[in-house]
Short mmCIF file of N, CA and C in Angstrom, two decimals:
data_model
loop_
_atom_site.label_atom_id
_atom_site.label_comp_id
_atom_site.label_asym_id
_atom_site.label_seq_id
_atom_site.Cartn_x
_atom_site.Cartn_y
_atom_site.Cartn_z
N MET A 1 -14.81 -1.15 39.82
CA MET A 1 -14.63 -1.30 38.38
C MET A 1 -13.58 -2.24 37.99
N LEU A 2 -13.85 -3.17 37.22
CA LEU A 2 -12.79 -4.04 36.54
C LEU A 2 -11.92 -3.16 35.70
N ALA A 3 -10.63 -3.58 35.47
CA ALA A 3 -9.77 -2.81 34.58
C ALA A 3 -9.81 -3.39 33.23
N ALA A 4 -9.97 -2.66 32.23
CA ALA A 4 -9.82 -3.05 30.81
C ALA A 4 -8.51 -3.69 30.64
N ARG A 5 -8.51 -4.65 29.64
CA ARG A 5 -7.17 -5.32 29.26
C ARG A 5 -6.71 -4.83 28.03
N SER A 6 -5.30 -4.56 27.90
CA SER A 6 -4.86 -4.05 26.62
C SER A 6 -3.56 -4.85 26.25
N GLU A 7 -3.44 -5.02 24.90
CA GLU A 7 -2.20 -5.75 24.39
C GLU A 7 -1.65 -4.93 23.17
N VAL A 8 -0.42 -4.58 23.31
CA VAL A 8 0.16 -3.88 22.22
C VAL A 8 0.47 -4.98 21.00
N GLN A 9 -0.01 -4.61 19.79
CA GLN A 9 0.13 -5.47 18.59
C GLN A 9 1.28 -4.94 17.77
N VAL A 10 1.39 -3.65 17.67
CA VAL A 10 2.53 -3.08 16.79
C VAL A 10 3.03 -1.93 17.57
N ASP A 11 4.27 -1.56 17.54
CA ASP A 11 4.92 -0.40 18.19
C ASP A 11 6.13 -0.14 17.47
N ASN A 12 6.16 0.87 16.73
CA ASN A 12 7.49 1.33 16.00
C ASN A 12 7.53 2.84 15.94
N ASP A 13 8.39 3.31 15.09
CA ASP A 13 8.59 4.90 15.10
C ASP A 13 7.31 5.63 14.73
N GLU A 14 6.45 4.98 13.95
CA GLU A 14 5.34 5.76 13.37
C GLU A 14 3.94 5.42 14.04
N VAL A 15 3.79 4.36 14.61
CA VAL A 15 2.48 3.95 15.05
C VAL A 15 2.52 2.98 16.13
N ARG A 16 1.50 3.03 17.02
CA ARG A 16 1.38 1.98 18.09
C ARG A 16 -0.08 1.51 17.94
N VAL A 17 -0.30 0.15 17.89
CA VAL A 17 -1.58 -0.49 17.74
C VAL A 17 -1.81 -1.19 19.01
N THR A 18 -2.89 -0.84 19.74
CA THR A 18 -3.20 -1.52 20.97
C THR A 18 -4.64 -2.17 20.89
N GLU A 19 -4.74 -3.43 21.20
CA GLU A 19 -6.09 -4.03 21.36
C GLU A 19 -6.57 -3.79 22.68
N TRP A 20 -7.78 -3.34 22.88
CA TRP A 20 -8.44 -3.10 24.18
C TRP A 20 -9.63 -3.98 24.26
N ARG A 21 -9.70 -4.73 25.40
CA ARG A 21 -10.81 -5.47 25.70
C ARG A 21 -11.53 -5.04 27.03
N LEU A 22 -12.79 -4.77 26.90
CA LEU A 22 -13.48 -4.27 28.12
C LEU A 22 -14.56 -5.33 28.47
N ALA A 23 -14.40 -6.15 29.39
CA ALA A 23 -15.40 -7.10 29.81
C ALA A 23 -16.62 -6.17 30.36
N PRO A 24 -17.80 -6.89 30.50
CA PRO A 24 -18.85 -6.16 31.07
C PRO A 24 -18.54 -5.64 32.43
N GLY A 25 -18.82 -4.36 32.71
CA GLY A 25 -18.60 -3.88 34.06
C GLY A 25 -17.09 -3.29 34.21
N SER A 26 -16.42 -3.32 33.10
CA SER A 26 -14.95 -2.83 33.14
C SER A 26 -14.74 -1.36 32.64
N ALA A 27 -13.72 -0.80 32.92
CA ALA A 27 -13.38 0.51 32.45
C ALA A 27 -11.95 0.80 32.18
N THR A 28 -11.58 1.73 31.32
CA THR A 28 -10.20 2.04 31.05
C THR A 28 -9.60 2.83 32.14
N GLY A 29 -10.49 3.52 32.99
CA GLY A 29 -9.95 4.56 33.85
C GLY A 29 -9.76 5.90 33.03
N HIS A 30 -9.82 6.97 33.79
CA HIS A 30 -9.63 8.31 33.14
C HIS A 30 -8.26 8.48 32.58
N HIS A 31 -8.16 8.96 31.25
CA HIS A 31 -7.01 9.10 30.60
C HIS A 31 -7.00 10.20 29.58
N THR A 32 -5.91 10.70 29.18
CA THR A 32 -5.67 11.74 28.19
C THR A 32 -4.98 11.17 27.00
N HIS A 33 -5.52 11.37 25.85
CA HIS A 33 -4.79 10.90 24.63
C HIS A 33 -3.65 11.76 24.31
N GLY A 34 -2.43 11.25 24.29
CA GLY A 34 -1.33 12.11 23.99
C GLY A 34 -1.00 12.19 22.43
N MET A 35 -1.64 11.24 21.71
CA MET A 35 -1.45 11.28 20.19
C MET A 35 -2.81 11.27 19.45
N ASP A 36 -2.72 11.73 18.23
CA ASP A 36 -3.94 11.49 17.31
C ASP A 36 -4.10 10.09 17.22
N TYR A 37 -5.37 9.63 17.04
CA TYR A 37 -5.58 8.14 17.03
C TYR A 37 -6.82 7.81 16.13
N VAL A 38 -6.86 6.61 15.78
CA VAL A 38 -8.02 5.96 15.02
C VAL A 38 -8.45 4.88 15.84
N ILE A 39 -9.71 4.65 15.99
CA ILE A 39 -10.28 3.53 16.69
C ILE A 39 -10.98 2.63 15.69
N VAL A 40 -10.73 1.32 15.67
CA VAL A 40 -11.40 0.35 14.87
C VAL A 40 -12.00 -0.60 15.77
N PRO A 41 -13.39 -0.60 15.77
CA PRO A 41 -14.11 -1.58 16.57
C PRO A 41 -13.98 -3.02 15.95
N VAL A 42 -13.77 -3.91 16.77
CA VAL A 42 -13.60 -5.35 16.19
C VAL A 42 -14.93 -6.06 16.39
N VAL A 43 -15.79 -5.67 17.39
CA VAL A 43 -17.10 -6.23 17.41
C VAL A 43 -18.19 -5.06 17.60
N ALA A 44 -19.41 -5.37 17.39
CA ALA A 44 -20.38 -4.36 17.69
C ALA A 44 -20.56 -4.24 19.20
N GLY A 45 -20.87 -2.95 19.51
CA GLY A 45 -20.99 -2.72 21.03
C GLY A 45 -21.39 -1.38 21.36
N GLU A 46 -21.50 -0.99 22.61
CA GLU A 46 -21.84 0.32 23.01
C GLU A 46 -20.88 0.64 24.19
N MET A 47 -20.23 1.81 24.04
CA MET A 47 -19.35 2.30 25.08
C MET A 47 -20.07 3.38 25.83
N THR A 48 -19.76 3.42 27.10
CA THR A 48 -20.19 4.61 27.90
C THR A 48 -18.99 5.53 28.03
N ILE A 49 -19.01 6.77 27.76
CA ILE A 49 -18.02 7.80 27.77
C ILE A 49 -18.25 8.75 28.89
N VAL A 50 -17.34 8.93 29.79
CA VAL A 50 -17.43 9.92 30.95
C VAL A 50 -16.39 10.91 30.74
N ALA A 51 -16.95 12.15 30.55
CA ALA A 51 -15.98 13.37 30.47
C ALA A 51 -15.37 13.71 31.78
N PRO A 52 -14.33 14.61 31.72
CA PRO A 52 -13.71 14.94 33.00
C PRO A 52 -14.68 15.70 33.99
N ASN A 53 -15.74 16.39 33.43
CA ASN A 53 -16.71 17.06 34.24
C ASN A 53 -17.84 16.12 34.71
N GLY A 54 -17.67 14.85 34.44
CA GLY A 54 -18.59 13.83 34.89
C GLY A 54 -19.72 13.58 33.88
N GLU A 55 -19.85 14.34 32.73
CA GLU A 55 -21.03 14.21 31.83
C GLU A 55 -20.74 12.89 31.14
N ARG A 56 -21.86 12.08 31.00
CA ARG A 56 -21.82 10.73 30.37
C ARG A 56 -22.55 10.86 29.05
N SER A 57 -21.90 9.97 28.11
CA SER A 57 -22.63 9.91 26.86
C SER A 57 -22.41 8.39 26.35
N ARG A 58 -23.20 8.00 25.38
CA ARG A 58 -23.02 6.67 24.88
C ARG A 58 -22.58 6.69 23.42
N ALA A 59 -21.81 5.80 22.97
CA ALA A 59 -21.34 5.63 21.58
C ALA A 59 -21.51 4.34 21.08
N GLN A 60 -22.19 4.15 19.84
CA GLN A 60 -22.33 2.82 19.35
C GLN A 60 -21.11 2.45 18.50
N LEU A 61 -20.71 1.19 18.71
CA LEU A 61 -19.56 0.71 17.86
C LEU A 61 -20.04 -0.37 16.78
N ALA A 62 -19.62 -0.22 15.69
CA ALA A 62 -19.97 -1.21 14.64
C ALA A 62 -18.60 -1.75 14.09
N ALA A 63 -18.57 -3.13 13.95
CA ALA A 63 -17.38 -3.74 13.73
C ALA A 63 -16.79 -3.25 12.39
N GLY A 64 -15.57 -2.71 12.38
CA GLY A 64 -14.87 -2.43 11.16
C GLY A 64 -15.24 -0.93 10.78
N LYS A 65 -15.94 -0.17 11.51
CA LYS A 65 -16.28 1.18 11.14
C LYS A 65 -15.43 2.10 12.04
N SER A 66 -14.44 2.71 11.42
CA SER A 66 -13.34 3.41 12.16
C SER A 66 -13.72 4.85 12.40
N TYR A 67 -13.04 5.52 13.36
CA TYR A 67 -13.15 6.97 13.42
C TYR A 67 -11.82 7.55 13.94
N PHE A 68 -11.61 8.80 13.71
CA PHE A 68 -10.40 9.44 13.98
C PHE A 68 -10.58 10.54 15.14
N ARG A 69 -9.67 10.69 16.00
CA ARG A 69 -9.67 11.76 17.04
C ARG A 69 -8.32 12.39 17.23
N LYS A 70 -8.32 13.66 17.54
CA LYS A 70 -7.12 14.34 17.76
C LYS A 70 -6.62 14.16 19.17
N ALA A 71 -5.27 14.37 19.34
CA ALA A 71 -4.76 14.17 20.69
C ALA A 71 -5.36 15.22 21.57
N GLY A 72 -5.45 15.02 23.01
CA GLY A 72 -5.95 15.90 23.87
C GLY A 72 -7.28 15.40 24.44
N VAL A 73 -7.98 14.41 23.75
CA VAL A 73 -9.17 13.89 24.39
C VAL A 73 -8.98 13.31 25.73
N GLN A 74 -9.84 13.64 26.57
CA GLN A 74 -9.80 13.22 28.00
C GLN A 74 -11.14 12.53 28.27
N HIS A 75 -11.04 11.37 28.76
CA HIS A 75 -12.21 10.60 29.14
C HIS A 75 -11.99 9.28 29.89
N ASP A 76 -13.07 8.68 30.47
CA ASP A 76 -13.00 7.36 30.87
C ASP A 76 -14.02 6.62 29.91
N VAL A 77 -13.62 5.38 29.68
CA VAL A 77 -14.46 4.54 28.80
C VAL A 77 -14.98 3.33 29.69
N LEU A 78 -16.25 3.06 29.67
CA LEU A 78 -16.88 2.05 30.48
C LEU A 78 -17.63 1.09 29.56
N ASN A 79 -17.65 -0.17 29.98
CA ASN A 79 -18.63 -1.12 29.40
C ASN A 79 -19.79 -1.37 30.32
N GLU A 80 -20.93 -0.76 30.09
CA GLU A 80 -22.08 -0.98 30.97
C GLU A 80 -23.08 -2.00 30.34
N THR A 81 -22.54 -2.77 29.35
CA THR A 81 -23.44 -3.66 28.64
C THR A 81 -23.07 -5.06 29.12
N SER A 82 -23.75 -6.10 28.56
CA SER A 82 -23.57 -7.47 28.95
C SER A 82 -22.61 -8.24 28.02
N THR A 83 -22.05 -7.52 26.99
CA THR A 83 -21.09 -8.19 26.06
C THR A 83 -19.79 -7.52 25.98
N GLU A 84 -18.78 -8.21 25.82
CA GLU A 84 -17.46 -7.64 25.76
C GLU A 84 -17.30 -6.67 24.62
N ILE A 85 -16.61 -5.60 24.87
CA ILE A 85 -16.21 -4.54 23.83
C ILE A 85 -14.72 -4.90 23.46
N VAL A 86 -14.54 -4.94 22.16
CA VAL A 86 -13.14 -5.07 21.59
C VAL A 86 -12.92 -4.09 20.61
N PHE A 87 -11.90 -3.31 20.69
CA PHE A 87 -11.51 -2.42 19.63
C PHE A 87 -9.90 -2.34 19.65
N LEU A 88 -9.43 -1.76 18.42
CA LEU A 88 -8.02 -1.40 18.27
C LEU A 88 -7.89 0.11 18.33
N GLU A 89 -6.94 0.50 19.04
CA GLU A 89 -6.54 2.05 19.06
C GLU A 89 -5.25 2.08 18.25
N ILE A 90 -5.25 2.98 17.23
CA ILE A 90 -4.02 3.05 16.47
C ILE A 90 -3.52 4.46 16.70
N GLU A 91 -2.40 4.58 17.41
CA GLU A 91 -1.92 5.96 17.74
C GLU A 91 -0.92 6.32 16.74
N LEU A 92 -1.03 7.55 16.28
CA LEU A 92 -0.17 8.07 15.16
C LEU A 92 0.92 8.89 15.84
N LYS A 93 2.23 8.40 15.76
CA LYS A 93 3.25 9.13 16.33
C LYS A 93 3.65 10.38 15.56
N PRO A 94 3.92 11.48 16.25
CA PRO A 94 4.12 12.81 15.56
C PRO A 94 5.46 12.72 14.70
N MET B 1 -11.74 -11.89 -13.19
CA MET B 1 -11.68 -11.63 -11.72
C MET B 1 -12.70 -10.45 -11.38
N LEU B 2 -13.33 -10.61 -10.39
CA LEU B 2 -14.16 -9.40 -9.86
C LEU B 2 -13.24 -8.40 -9.23
N ALA B 3 -13.55 -7.24 -9.14
CA ALA B 3 -12.76 -6.15 -8.54
C ALA B 3 -13.18 -6.06 -7.03
N ALA B 4 -12.23 -5.95 -6.20
CA ALA B 4 -12.49 -5.72 -4.76
C ALA B 4 -13.22 -4.34 -4.69
N ARG B 5 -13.98 -4.17 -3.62
CA ARG B 5 -14.56 -2.87 -3.41
C ARG B 5 -13.87 -2.16 -2.22
N SER B 6 -13.75 -0.83 -2.39
CA SER B 6 -13.09 -0.10 -1.28
C SER B 6 -14.06 1.23 -0.93
N GLU B 7 -13.86 1.62 0.33
CA GLU B 7 -14.55 2.74 0.76
C GLU B 7 -13.61 3.42 1.81
N VAL B 8 -13.31 4.73 1.50
CA VAL B 8 -12.53 5.57 2.40
C VAL B 8 -13.29 5.96 3.62
N GLN B 9 -12.84 5.63 4.89
CA GLN B 9 -13.57 6.04 6.10
C GLN B 9 -12.90 7.24 6.65
N VAL B 10 -11.73 7.50 6.58
CA VAL B 10 -10.99 8.61 7.22
C VAL B 10 -9.95 9.01 6.16
N ASP B 11 -9.82 10.39 5.98
CA ASP B 11 -8.72 10.89 5.07
C ASP B 11 -8.31 12.26 5.54
N ASN B 12 -7.16 12.33 6.18
CA ASN B 12 -6.72 13.76 6.58
C ASN B 12 -5.19 13.82 6.40
N ASP B 13 -4.56 14.85 6.99
CA ASP B 13 -3.15 14.99 6.77
C ASP B 13 -2.33 13.92 7.20
N GLU B 14 -2.85 13.11 8.19
CA GLU B 14 -1.99 12.19 8.84
C GLU B 14 -2.18 10.68 8.44
N VAL B 15 -3.49 10.44 8.07
CA VAL B 15 -3.73 8.95 7.79
C VAL B 15 -4.95 8.94 6.87
N ARG B 16 -4.97 7.80 6.16
CA ARG B 16 -6.17 7.43 5.32
C ARG B 16 -6.62 5.94 5.79
N VAL B 17 -7.88 5.75 6.03
CA VAL B 17 -8.33 4.53 6.42
C VAL B 17 -9.30 4.05 5.33
N THR B 18 -9.10 2.92 4.69
CA THR B 18 -9.87 2.39 3.64
C THR B 18 -10.39 1.01 4.06
N GLU B 19 -11.73 0.83 3.95
CA GLU B 19 -12.39 -0.54 4.12
C GLU B 19 -12.23 -1.26 2.74
N TRP B 20 -11.64 -2.49 2.74
CA TRP B 20 -11.73 -3.28 1.65
C TRP B 20 -12.46 -4.53 1.76
N ARG B 21 -13.34 -4.81 0.77
CA ARG B 21 -14.13 -5.92 0.72
C ARG B 21 -13.82 -6.76 -0.49
N LEU B 22 -13.42 -8.05 -0.30
CA LEU B 22 -13.20 -8.96 -1.42
C LEU B 22 -14.12 -10.08 -1.39
N ALA B 23 -15.17 -10.02 -2.26
CA ALA B 23 -16.03 -11.07 -2.44
C ALA B 23 -15.40 -12.36 -2.96
N PRO B 24 -15.82 -13.58 -2.72
CA PRO B 24 -15.22 -14.73 -3.37
C PRO B 24 -14.92 -14.52 -4.73
N GLY B 25 -13.74 -14.74 -5.20
CA GLY B 25 -13.40 -14.78 -6.56
C GLY B 25 -12.97 -13.33 -7.04
N SER B 26 -12.77 -12.43 -6.06
CA SER B 26 -12.32 -11.03 -6.37
C SER B 26 -10.91 -10.77 -6.07
N ALA B 27 -10.36 -9.74 -6.56
CA ALA B 27 -9.05 -9.40 -6.41
C ALA B 27 -8.82 -7.84 -6.45
N THR B 28 -7.79 -7.32 -5.67
CA THR B 28 -7.53 -6.05 -5.64
C THR B 28 -6.96 -5.47 -7.01
N GLY B 29 -6.20 -6.39 -7.72
CA GLY B 29 -5.34 -6.05 -8.87
C GLY B 29 -3.93 -5.76 -8.31
N HIS B 30 -2.98 -5.89 -9.19
CA HIS B 30 -1.55 -5.60 -8.73
C HIS B 30 -1.40 -4.17 -8.43
N HIS B 31 -0.80 -3.82 -7.36
CA HIS B 31 -0.59 -2.53 -6.81
C HIS B 31 0.67 -2.46 -5.92
N THR B 32 1.15 -1.18 -5.85
CA THR B 32 2.39 -0.90 -5.06
C THR B 32 1.97 0.03 -3.86
N HIS B 33 2.25 -0.37 -2.73
CA HIS B 33 1.90 0.50 -1.49
C HIS B 33 2.82 1.75 -1.50
N GLY B 34 2.35 2.94 -1.52
CA GLY B 34 3.03 4.18 -1.51
C GLY B 34 3.38 4.64 -0.07
N MET B 35 2.61 4.13 0.85
CA MET B 35 2.90 4.50 2.23
C MET B 35 2.94 3.35 3.13
N ASP B 36 3.67 3.49 4.31
CA ASP B 36 3.58 2.49 5.31
C ASP B 36 2.18 2.24 5.77
N TYR B 37 1.86 1.09 6.17
CA TYR B 37 0.48 0.70 6.37
C TYR B 37 0.25 -0.33 7.45
N VAL B 38 -0.93 -0.20 8.07
CA VAL B 38 -1.41 -1.34 9.08
C VAL B 38 -2.64 -1.85 8.50
N ILE B 39 -2.73 -3.18 8.49
CA ILE B 39 -3.97 -3.97 8.16
C ILE B 39 -4.68 -4.44 9.45
N VAL B 40 -5.90 -4.21 9.39
CA VAL B 40 -6.81 -4.75 10.48
C VAL B 40 -7.86 -5.64 9.95
N PRO B 41 -7.85 -6.91 9.93
CA PRO B 41 -8.85 -7.74 9.50
C PRO B 41 -10.04 -7.50 10.29
N VAL B 42 -11.26 -7.48 9.57
CA VAL B 42 -12.50 -7.26 10.39
C VAL B 42 -13.19 -8.68 10.53
N VAL B 43 -12.87 -9.63 9.69
CA VAL B 43 -13.39 -10.98 9.78
C VAL B 43 -12.24 -11.95 9.69
N ALA B 44 -12.37 -13.09 10.07
CA ALA B 44 -11.40 -14.12 9.85
C ALA B 44 -11.49 -14.54 8.34
N GLY B 45 -10.36 -14.97 7.82
CA GLY B 45 -10.29 -15.29 6.40
C GLY B 45 -9.00 -15.67 5.89
N GLU B 46 -8.89 -15.93 4.60
CA GLU B 46 -7.52 -16.34 4.00
C GLU B 46 -7.32 -15.58 2.80
N MET B 47 -6.24 -14.83 2.63
CA MET B 47 -5.92 -14.03 1.38
C MET B 47 -4.94 -14.91 0.62
N THR B 48 -5.09 -14.82 -0.70
CA THR B 48 -4.09 -15.36 -1.63
C THR B 48 -3.29 -14.08 -2.10
N ILE B 49 -1.96 -14.17 -1.91
CA ILE B 49 -1.10 -12.95 -2.30
C ILE B 49 -0.26 -13.46 -3.51
N VAL B 50 -0.28 -12.66 -4.54
CA VAL B 50 0.50 -12.88 -5.71
C VAL B 50 1.69 -11.88 -5.81
N ALA B 51 3.03 -12.32 -5.83
CA ALA B 51 4.03 -11.32 -5.92
C ALA B 51 4.24 -10.94 -7.30
N PRO B 52 5.00 -9.79 -7.60
CA PRO B 52 5.26 -9.42 -8.97
C PRO B 52 5.86 -10.45 -9.91
N ASN B 53 6.62 -11.44 -9.23
CA ASN B 53 7.23 -12.60 -10.14
C ASN B 53 6.27 -13.65 -10.31
N GLY B 54 5.04 -13.51 -9.88
CA GLY B 54 4.02 -14.64 -9.96
C GLY B 54 3.88 -15.63 -8.85
N GLU B 55 4.80 -15.52 -7.88
CA GLU B 55 4.86 -16.39 -6.75
C GLU B 55 3.62 -16.21 -5.90
N ARG B 56 3.02 -17.27 -5.42
CA ARG B 56 1.80 -17.23 -4.69
C ARG B 56 1.94 -17.63 -3.28
N SER B 57 1.30 -16.94 -2.30
CA SER B 57 1.34 -17.36 -0.91
C SER B 57 -0.09 -17.21 -0.33
N ARG B 58 -0.27 -17.78 0.84
CA ARG B 58 -1.57 -17.65 1.49
C ARG B 58 -1.20 -17.02 2.89
N ALA B 59 -2.23 -16.15 3.33
CA ALA B 59 -2.10 -15.54 4.57
C ALA B 59 -3.40 -15.66 5.35
N GLN B 60 -3.32 -16.12 6.61
CA GLN B 60 -4.56 -16.17 7.51
C GLN B 60 -4.68 -14.85 8.05
N LEU B 61 -6.10 -14.50 8.12
CA LEU B 61 -6.42 -13.23 8.73
C LEU B 61 -7.28 -13.60 9.93
N ALA B 62 -7.04 -12.94 11.06
CA ALA B 62 -7.95 -13.14 12.25
C ALA B 62 -8.57 -11.84 12.58
N ALA B 63 -9.82 -11.77 12.93
CA ALA B 63 -10.51 -10.51 13.18
C ALA B 63 -9.72 -9.73 14.35
N GLY B 64 -9.34 -8.51 14.04
CA GLY B 64 -8.64 -7.65 15.03
C GLY B 64 -7.32 -7.85 15.30
N LYS B 65 -6.70 -8.80 14.52
CA LYS B 65 -5.17 -9.02 14.62
C LYS B 65 -4.45 -8.28 13.61
N SER B 66 -3.91 -7.15 13.95
CA SER B 66 -3.33 -6.24 12.94
C SER B 66 -1.77 -6.54 12.70
N TYR B 67 -1.38 -6.03 11.50
CA TYR B 67 0.02 -6.19 11.17
C TYR B 67 0.51 -4.92 10.45
N PHE B 68 1.78 -4.66 10.38
CA PHE B 68 2.36 -3.42 9.81
C PHE B 68 3.29 -3.82 8.68
N ARG B 69 3.16 -2.95 7.68
CA ARG B 69 4.11 -3.18 6.51
C ARG B 69 4.69 -1.84 6.02
N LYS B 70 5.87 -1.82 5.58
CA LYS B 70 6.54 -0.70 5.01
C LYS B 70 6.00 -0.39 3.62
N ALA B 71 6.13 0.94 3.25
CA ALA B 71 5.91 1.25 1.83
C ALA B 71 6.73 0.52 0.89
N GLY B 72 6.25 0.26 -0.32
CA GLY B 72 7.14 -0.42 -1.38
C GLY B 72 6.59 -1.77 -1.62
N VAL B 73 5.68 -2.39 -0.79
CA VAL B 73 5.20 -3.67 -1.00
C VAL B 73 4.46 -3.71 -2.40
N GLN B 74 4.69 -4.72 -3.19
CA GLN B 74 3.95 -4.85 -4.48
C GLN B 74 3.31 -6.23 -4.49
N HIS B 75 2.01 -6.23 -4.80
CA HIS B 75 1.40 -7.50 -4.80
C HIS B 75 0.01 -7.29 -5.39
N ASP B 76 -0.63 -8.54 -5.68
CA ASP B 76 -2.07 -8.63 -5.95
C ASP B 76 -2.68 -9.39 -4.78
N VAL B 77 -3.84 -9.08 -4.40
CA VAL B 77 -4.53 -9.78 -3.29
C VAL B 77 -5.70 -10.44 -3.80
N LEU B 78 -5.94 -11.77 -3.68
CA LEU B 78 -7.14 -12.46 -4.25
C LEU B 78 -7.82 -13.13 -3.02
N ASN B 79 -9.15 -13.30 -3.33
CA ASN B 79 -9.98 -14.07 -2.50
C ASN B 79 -10.36 -15.41 -3.14
N GLU B 80 -9.69 -16.48 -2.84
CA GLU B 80 -9.98 -17.73 -3.47
C GLU B 80 -10.82 -18.64 -2.49
N THR B 81 -11.47 -18.13 -1.52
CA THR B 81 -12.26 -18.82 -0.55
C THR B 81 -13.65 -18.58 -0.95
N SER B 82 -14.61 -19.19 -0.10
CA SER B 82 -16.01 -18.96 -0.36
C SER B 82 -16.63 -17.95 0.60
N THR B 83 -15.87 -17.24 1.29
CA THR B 83 -16.49 -16.24 2.24
C THR B 83 -15.75 -14.85 1.94
N GLU B 84 -16.49 -13.88 2.13
CA GLU B 84 -16.05 -12.48 1.90
C GLU B 84 -14.85 -12.19 2.90
N ILE B 85 -13.85 -11.48 2.37
CA ILE B 85 -12.72 -10.90 3.13
C ILE B 85 -13.09 -9.42 3.36
N VAL B 86 -12.81 -9.01 4.59
CA VAL B 86 -12.95 -7.56 4.94
C VAL B 86 -11.85 -7.14 5.80
N PHE B 87 -11.14 -6.18 5.40
CA PHE B 87 -10.17 -5.63 6.32
C PHE B 87 -10.12 -4.14 6.09
N LEU B 88 -9.50 -3.41 7.08
CA LEU B 88 -9.12 -2.02 7.00
C LEU B 88 -7.66 -1.86 6.64
N GLU B 89 -7.34 -0.90 5.83
CA GLU B 89 -5.97 -0.59 5.45
C GLU B 89 -5.79 0.88 6.04
N ILE B 90 -4.87 1.07 6.94
CA ILE B 90 -4.61 2.34 7.60
C ILE B 90 -3.24 2.78 7.00
N GLU B 91 -3.26 3.70 6.22
CA GLU B 91 -2.10 4.30 5.53
C GLU B 91 -1.55 5.51 6.24
N LEU B 92 -0.21 5.43 6.58
CA LEU B 92 0.34 6.52 7.49
C LEU B 92 1.06 7.53 6.61
N LYS B 93 0.51 8.75 6.55
CA LYS B 93 1.13 9.70 5.68
C LYS B 93 2.45 10.19 6.20
N PRO B 94 3.45 10.37 5.36
CA PRO B 94 4.78 10.71 5.68
C PRO B 94 4.78 12.24 6.47
#
């Protein structure tokens, strides 16, 4: 698996904003979210999500349609499509 | 001036995410930001910003390129272009 690419856009006492780019065939690798976060898809796409128990699910991304998740989420995120996935992760510092 | 349209996507104890759409010729109206915030442009575009003293400036927006501002900012935001401006405002609750 290729590695997803990330670039920090904002990082201060309150928030960290990271742009994630997943080329076709790439993955973030398994990780645990240490902070509550908001995801903002920049382009439409489909993510494959793999839970720690190996269970797989698909999630549709629409450009500009955000969602919120609490800290503690554990998963791997894969791009099994033929188009790049781009989203911003906005982590809310406690 | 037409009014900008807004839709709240997320609102909880920590964060409020609002999608703003400014059609050509529309404006948010003068407002003061009560919370620190992150802006995520969803499409490329150009905003006209009017300060309380009437001074005007232009700001380029690139899709997915975020920026952070502290509470207290006062301005009107106008769309003087021929294409719709779309961005998310992510307000960080204290």
